[in-house]
């Protein structure tokens, strides 16, 4: 066994992994209009196909935490990274809706597999060092997402979608492999000799749902999913601006999300976390909803005023929702007695089942009403509803399971 890394270096390596993870999986988001056109689909069908990634995610979240607990994180993390980028590299090649469905399922599995591996290591780091990286790693993930959004937006109409994604997948696979191998001395070890082997039967019989945290998380994070799925299509279709510029609201959203995640720890001396979450969700919901409603009712002659309001609304949404999701995520681990890898998976299963249903509702609301703006009121209402679950973030709260 190699000598264990010091906490400072381990923290830097984890932050880099999260940055590359965000950079990789969000690279194709600004190019969704090209993906949709490549498949020849309308908004409803495209949104439904995209939501099938949640099915693959479900199986990843249900099983990967138990696999890590049984076999250790090194091999599981390396395999997960390979599955993630192999499927992403393949999915942009296909023109058949059926093949897109298959590889999108695998891509969803890969995303959640890497998610479970990296976040389990984040909780493992917290247990050993007493340093909470959950919000800061989310910030670095968002920084990767922002960087790739800018980069991808620049490449639109300059570099083909397939060449862009293929090259990216190869580089990121090699880079993340190298970082994981560097971390091997501090990665979660197997627990096959413990009293909890987590058989297939126990995956289901040992499943626990912490409803206040799970519902709070789902309400909080869907705004980010909705903007990621529909943000660029929304601004492009509504205003008729070029694909590169249509990514600007999403870029502003992500930048404000990074800012919020990296400064929240400085605000905790002034008020407890659950109060900041309550204030932030009210800001995100009212600010985003108001800007979208006003922007979509302006006449076509004021196109750039509408665009400015879109950018402002997305920025408010990013700031207000920034640290809310990671706060519920950390609460789920604190309130559970199970291993962190298992908690990450089980918590994600509930969240992804909820997200799958909501994504279908939003996609077909858009299809039947031909209004992305109307559908965006669904995540607006959800993030406002998050205030009803903030008590689960109090340090003395306990899960009722």
XYZ file of C-alpha atoms in Angstrom:
401
model
C 0.000 0.000 0.000
C 1.329 3.410 -0.938
C 1.849 5.973 1.799
C -1.404 7.743 2.681
C -1.798 11.218 1.217
C -1.998 14.266 3.434
C -5.414 15.911 3.679
C -4.403 18.988 1.690
C -3.297 17.007 -1.369
C -6.267 14.653 -1.123
C -8.591 17.645 -1.046
C -6.988 19.111 -4.172
C -7.215 15.798 -6.024
C -10.887 15.381 -5.087
C -11.675 18.924 -6.184
C -9.947 18.262 -9.509
C -11.912 15.051 -10.026
C -15.190 16.841 -9.391
C -14.158 19.624 -11.775
C -13.361 17.123 -14.548
C -16.570 15.195 -13.804
C -18.657 18.337 -14.278
C -16.631 19.351 -17.328
C -17.239 15.996 -18.974
C -20.904 15.254 -18.412
C -22.115 18.799 -19.124
C -20.051 19.271 -22.300
C -22.906 18.331 -24.608
C -25.604 20.401 -22.845
C -24.967 23.637 -24.812
C -25.114 21.495 -27.957
C -28.497 19.902 -27.215
C -30.103 21.746 -30.166
C -27.608 19.936 -32.433
C -28.296 16.592 -30.733
C -32.065 17.113 -31.135
C -31.630 18.040 -34.808
C -29.287 15.062 -35.341
C -32.044 12.750 -34.083
C -34.785 14.597 -35.989
C -37.062 14.833 -32.933
C -39.507 17.380 -31.578
C -39.265 18.819 -28.058
C -41.595 16.331 -26.359
C -39.951 13.235 -27.849
C -36.449 14.592 -27.239
C -37.249 15.461 -23.622
C -38.740 12.017 -23.050
C -35.678 10.301 -24.518
C -33.368 12.427 -22.379
C -35.325 11.508 -19.253
C -34.579 7.797 -19.829
C -31.105 8.412 -18.447
C -32.835 8.409 -15.068
C -33.619 4.702 -15.528
C -29.936 3.878 -15.927
C -29.200 6.181 -13.032
C -31.700 4.263 -10.894
C -29.805 0.991 -11.301
C -26.468 2.686 -10.702
C -27.617 4.343 -7.513
C -29.278 1.185 -6.271
C -26.215 -1.029 -6.682
C -22.916 0.887 -6.897
C -22.780 1.906 -3.228
C -23.114 -1.750 -2.203
C -20.488 -2.797 -4.744
C -18.048 -0.219 -3.323
C -18.781 -1.447 0.187
C -18.043 -5.016 -0.903
C -15.095 -4.574 -3.294
C -13.602 -1.158 -2.504
C -13.576 2.077 -4.467
C -10.504 1.801 -6.716
C -11.703 -0.723 -9.302
C -15.309 0.445 -9.093
C -14.340 4.067 -9.740
C -12.117 3.215 -12.711
C -14.796 1.039 -14.315
C -17.435 3.713 -13.695
C -15.331 6.393 -15.391
C -14.810 4.142 -18.407
C -18.547 3.391 -18.703
C -19.378 7.094 -18.377
C -17.150 8.393 -21.152
C -17.507 5.386 -23.462
C -21.282 5.860 -23.470
C -21.071 9.650 -23.888
C -18.692 9.217 -26.804
C -21.094 6.757 -28.420
C -24.410 8.530 -27.818
C -23.541 11.537 -30.011
C -22.815 9.237 -32.960
C -26.211 7.529 -33.182
C -29.156 8.790 -35.235
C -31.574 6.043 -34.278
C -33.867 6.924 -31.379
C -33.687 3.319 -30.145
C -29.875 3.300 -30.049
C -29.902 6.724 -28.399
C -32.214 5.277 -25.751
C -29.855 2.358 -25.045
C -26.695 4.424 -24.776
C -28.446 7.166 -22.827
C -29.459 4.505 -20.282
C -25.813 3.442 -20.017
C -24.731 7.083 -19.797
C -27.162 7.653 -16.924
C -25.746 4.592 -15.169
C -22.208 5.887 -15.705
C -23.008 9.345 -14.342
C -24.487 8.021 -11.134
C -21.761 5.411 -10.718
C -19.075 8.099 -10.781
C -21.295 10.327 -8.618
C -21.582 7.627 -5.943
C -17.855 6.846 -6.058
C -16.682 10.460 -5.748
C -19.227 11.570 -3.155
C -18.622 8.465 -1.049
C -14.961 9.434 -1.009
C -15.976 12.956 0.002
C -17.851 11.585 3.018
C -14.929 9.251 3.759
C -12.644 12.304 3.773
C -15.045 14.062 6.177
C -14.956 11.114 8.566
C -11.149 11.047 8.619
C -10.347 14.774 8.558
C -13.504 16.418 10.003
C -13.361 18.768 6.980
C -16.667 19.049 5.094
C -16.034 19.111 1.344
C -19.584 18.364 0.217
C -20.498 21.929 -0.726
C -17.062 22.864 -2.091
C -16.852 19.735 -4.267
C -20.264 20.655 -5.655
C -18.810 24.094 -6.371
C -15.897 22.598 -8.286
C -18.323 20.371 -10.195
C -20.251 23.493 -11.160
C -16.999 25.230 -12.113
C -16.289 22.365 -14.501
C -19.825 22.627 -15.871
C -19.428 26.381 -16.384
C -16.051 26.015 -18.098
C -17.340 23.363 -20.463
C -20.476 25.423 -21.219
C -18.316 28.360 -22.297
C -15.974 26.089 -24.233
C -18.800 24.186 -25.926
C -20.618 27.410 -26.782
C -17.452 28.678 -28.460
C -17.092 25.454 -30.463
C -20.634 25.598 -31.874
C -20.420 26.164 -35.664
C -16.615 25.856 -35.420
C -15.978 22.225 -34.422
C -18.344 19.338 -35.098
C -20.271 17.835 -32.197
C -18.843 14.333 -32.682
C -15.189 15.438 -32.922
C -15.627 17.654 -29.855
C -17.154 14.947 -27.648
C -14.908 12.094 -28.835
C -11.709 14.037 -28.141
C -13.026 15.192 -24.770
C -13.953 11.664 -23.670
C -10.488 10.280 -24.403
C -8.667 13.104 -22.592
C -10.935 13.043 -19.535
C -10.819 9.255 -19.189
C -7.019 9.273 -19.085
C -6.882 12.282 -16.733
C -9.424 10.923 -14.243
C -7.789 7.484 -14.272
C -4.487 9.109 -13.308
C -6.073 11.073 -10.444
C -7.942 8.059 -9.048
C -4.784 5.938 -9.104
C -2.971 8.765 -7.284
C -5.681 8.580 -4.592
C -5.582 4.799 -4.255
C -4.008 4.789 -0.756
C -6.920 6.739 0.746
C -9.822 5.327 -1.244
C -12.570 3.401 0.503
C -11.493 -0.179 1.093
C -13.656 -3.269 0.730
C -15.658 -4.454 3.716
C -16.301 -7.993 2.571
C -15.290 -9.349 5.979
C -17.708 -7.137 7.902
C -21.118 -8.064 9.260
C -22.786 -6.217 6.400
C -21.975 -7.766 3.022
C -25.128 -6.303 1.436
C -26.403 -9.186 -0.632
C -28.819 -8.639 -3.510
C -31.701 -9.305 -1.123
C -30.386 -6.800 1.410
C -30.131 -4.093 -1.252
C -33.933 -4.064 -1.190
C -34.756 -5.108 2.373
C -32.247 -2.610 3.789
C -33.540 0.280 1.691
C -34.386 3.381 3.744
C -36.145 6.563 2.643
C -35.691 9.768 4.620
C -38.701 11.571 3.160
C -38.166 15.142 4.430
C -34.622 15.207 3.045
C -35.501 13.377 -0.183
C -38.466 15.598 -1.005
C -36.522 18.724 -0.064
C -33.669 17.660 -2.340
C -36.000 16.901 -5.267
C -37.746 20.271 -4.943
C -34.430 22.088 -4.676
C -32.458 20.547 -7.525
C -35.014 20.203 -10.293
C -34.576 23.850 -11.234
C -30.952 23.031 -12.089
C -32.027 19.985 -14.124
C -34.691 21.976 -15.973
C -32.277 24.757 -16.886
C -29.667 22.221 -17.940
C -32.140 20.308 -20.138
C -34.066 23.217 -21.629
C -32.119 26.433 -21.014
C -30.310 26.634 -24.350
C -33.303 25.347 -26.334
C -35.544 27.840 -24.498
C -33.547 30.936 -25.373
C -32.803 29.767 -28.924
C -36.413 28.861 -29.799
C -38.043 31.764 -27.953
C -35.765 34.533 -29.202
C -34.272 33.065 -32.373
C -30.689 33.890 -31.389
C -27.672 31.826 -32.425
C -26.852 28.617 -30.585
C -23.608 29.932 -29.086
C -25.233 33.002 -27.513
C -28.229 30.983 -26.342
C -25.917 29.276 -23.840
C -25.215 32.599 -22.060
C -28.107 32.342 -19.525
C -26.980 28.829 -18.564
C -23.402 30.066 -18.184
C -24.557 32.883 -15.882
C -26.687 30.396 -13.922
C -23.702 28.117 -13.365
C -21.347 30.994 -12.476
C -23.722 32.220 -9.781
C -24.138 28.674 -8.524
C -20.362 28.365 -8.109
C -20.248 31.693 -6.281
C -22.981 30.654 -3.860
C -21.426 27.263 -3.116
C -18.013 28.729 -2.389
C -19.190 31.542 -0.062
C -21.927 29.852 1.987
C -19.496 28.754 4.721
C -18.701 32.434 5.389
C -22.366 33.204 6.019
C -22.999 30.480 8.574
C -21.640 32.646 11.399
C -24.555 35.058 10.848
C -27.415 32.518 10.694
C -27.833 28.718 10.732
C -27.847 26.769 7.486
C -31.572 25.974 7.447
C -32.423 29.690 7.550
C -30.043 30.477 4.690
C -31.599 27.652 2.660
C -35.094 29.020 3.313
C -34.057 32.525 2.225
C -32.172 31.223 -0.818
C -35.061 29.134 -2.146
C -37.486 32.047 -1.823
C -35.017 34.241 -3.721
C -34.522 31.631 -6.459
C -38.209 30.890 -6.961
C -39.552 34.444 -6.929
C -36.646 35.925 -8.893
C -36.572 33.266 -11.614
C -40.345 33.041 -11.987
C -40.829 36.805 -12.174
C -38.095 37.317 -14.764
C -39.347 34.495 -17.003
C -42.964 35.701 -16.874
C -42.046 39.302 -17.689
C -39.520 38.321 -20.399
C -41.958 36.079 -22.264
C -44.652 38.775 -22.326
C -42.465 41.462 -23.879
C -43.094 42.164 -27.588
C -40.762 40.717 -30.217
C -39.304 44.175 -30.840
C -37.790 44.077 -27.350
C -35.968 40.800 -27.975
C -32.758 41.870 -26.266
C -34.619 43.132 -23.195
C -36.194 39.687 -22.975
C -32.776 38.102 -23.303
C -31.410 40.333 -20.524
C -34.282 39.259 -18.259
C -33.587 35.609 -19.075
C -29.950 36.116 -18.064
C -30.972 37.912 -14.859
C -33.523 35.241 -13.958
C -31.082 32.409 -14.580
C -28.459 34.218 -12.474
C -30.857 34.649 -9.531
C -31.866 30.985 -9.838
C -28.219 29.878 -9.785
C -27.372 31.930 -6.706
C -30.513 30.971 -4.807
C -30.306 27.245 -5.531
C -26.515 26.945 -5.282
C -25.945 25.407 -1.864
C -29.443 24.024 -1.264
C -28.954 20.635 -2.933
C -25.569 19.895 -1.276
C -27.077 20.869 2.101
C -29.817 18.234 1.812
C -27.251 15.747 0.506
C -25.025 16.226 3.572
C -28.079 15.995 5.850
C -29.012 12.626 4.334
C -25.625 11.177 5.316
C -25.695 12.759 8.793
C -29.179 11.415 9.558
C -28.414 7.827 8.446
C -26.620 5.013 10.268
C -25.657 3.181 7.058
C -22.271 3.395 5.247
C -21.813 6.596 3.263
C -21.544 4.794 -0.105
C -24.878 3.091 0.561
C -26.500 6.343 1.704
C -25.341 8.162 -1.440
C -26.888 5.452 -3.609
C -30.163 5.059 -1.738
C -30.690 8.810 -1.482
C -29.990 9.147 -5.185
C -32.466 6.376 -6.070
C -35.354 8.264 -4.487
C -34.239 11.536 -6.050
C -33.890 10.005 -9.525
C -37.296 8.306 -9.393
C -38.829 11.674 -8.545
C -36.773 13.418 -11.243
C -37.808 10.878 -13.865
C -41.498 11.571 -13.294
C -41.039 15.334 -13.165
C -38.942 15.378 -16.360
C -41.709 13.572 -18.246
C -44.318 16.002 -16.936
C -42.213 18.979 -18.022
C -41.341 17.495 -21.427
C -44.960 16.780 -22.333
C -46.172 20.071 -20.881
C -43.825 21.685 -23.408
C -45.053 19.415 -26.189
C -48.781 19.995 -25.601
C -48.623 23.701 -24.751
C -45.699 24.595 -27.054
C -44.449 26.777 -24.190
C -41.171 26.133 -22.403
C -41.883 29.259 -20.330
C -45.064 27.714 -18.909
C -43.265 24.466 -18.143
C -40.555 26.409 -16.282
C -43.182 27.379 -13.708
C -43.094 23.768 -12.495
C -39.471 23.941 -11.180
C -40.238 27.461 -9.949
C -43.076 26.157 -7.772
C -40.944 23.229 -6.626
C -38.044 25.308 -5.367
C -40.479 27.563 -3.494
C -41.900 24.418 -1.868
C -38.431 23.558 -0.523
C -39.087 25.865 2.462
C -41.409 23.204 3.922
C -38.502 20.756 4.318
C -35.753 22.984 5.736
C -36.246 21.756 9.315
C -34.537 18.506 8.262
C -31.315 20.534 7.873
C -31.151 21.424 11.563
C -28.143 19.734 13.247
C -30.336 17.985 15.831
C -32.900 16.632 13.344
C -33.240 12.869 13.028
C -34.586 10.577 10.330
C -37.915 8.902 11.069
C -37.125 5.526 9.545
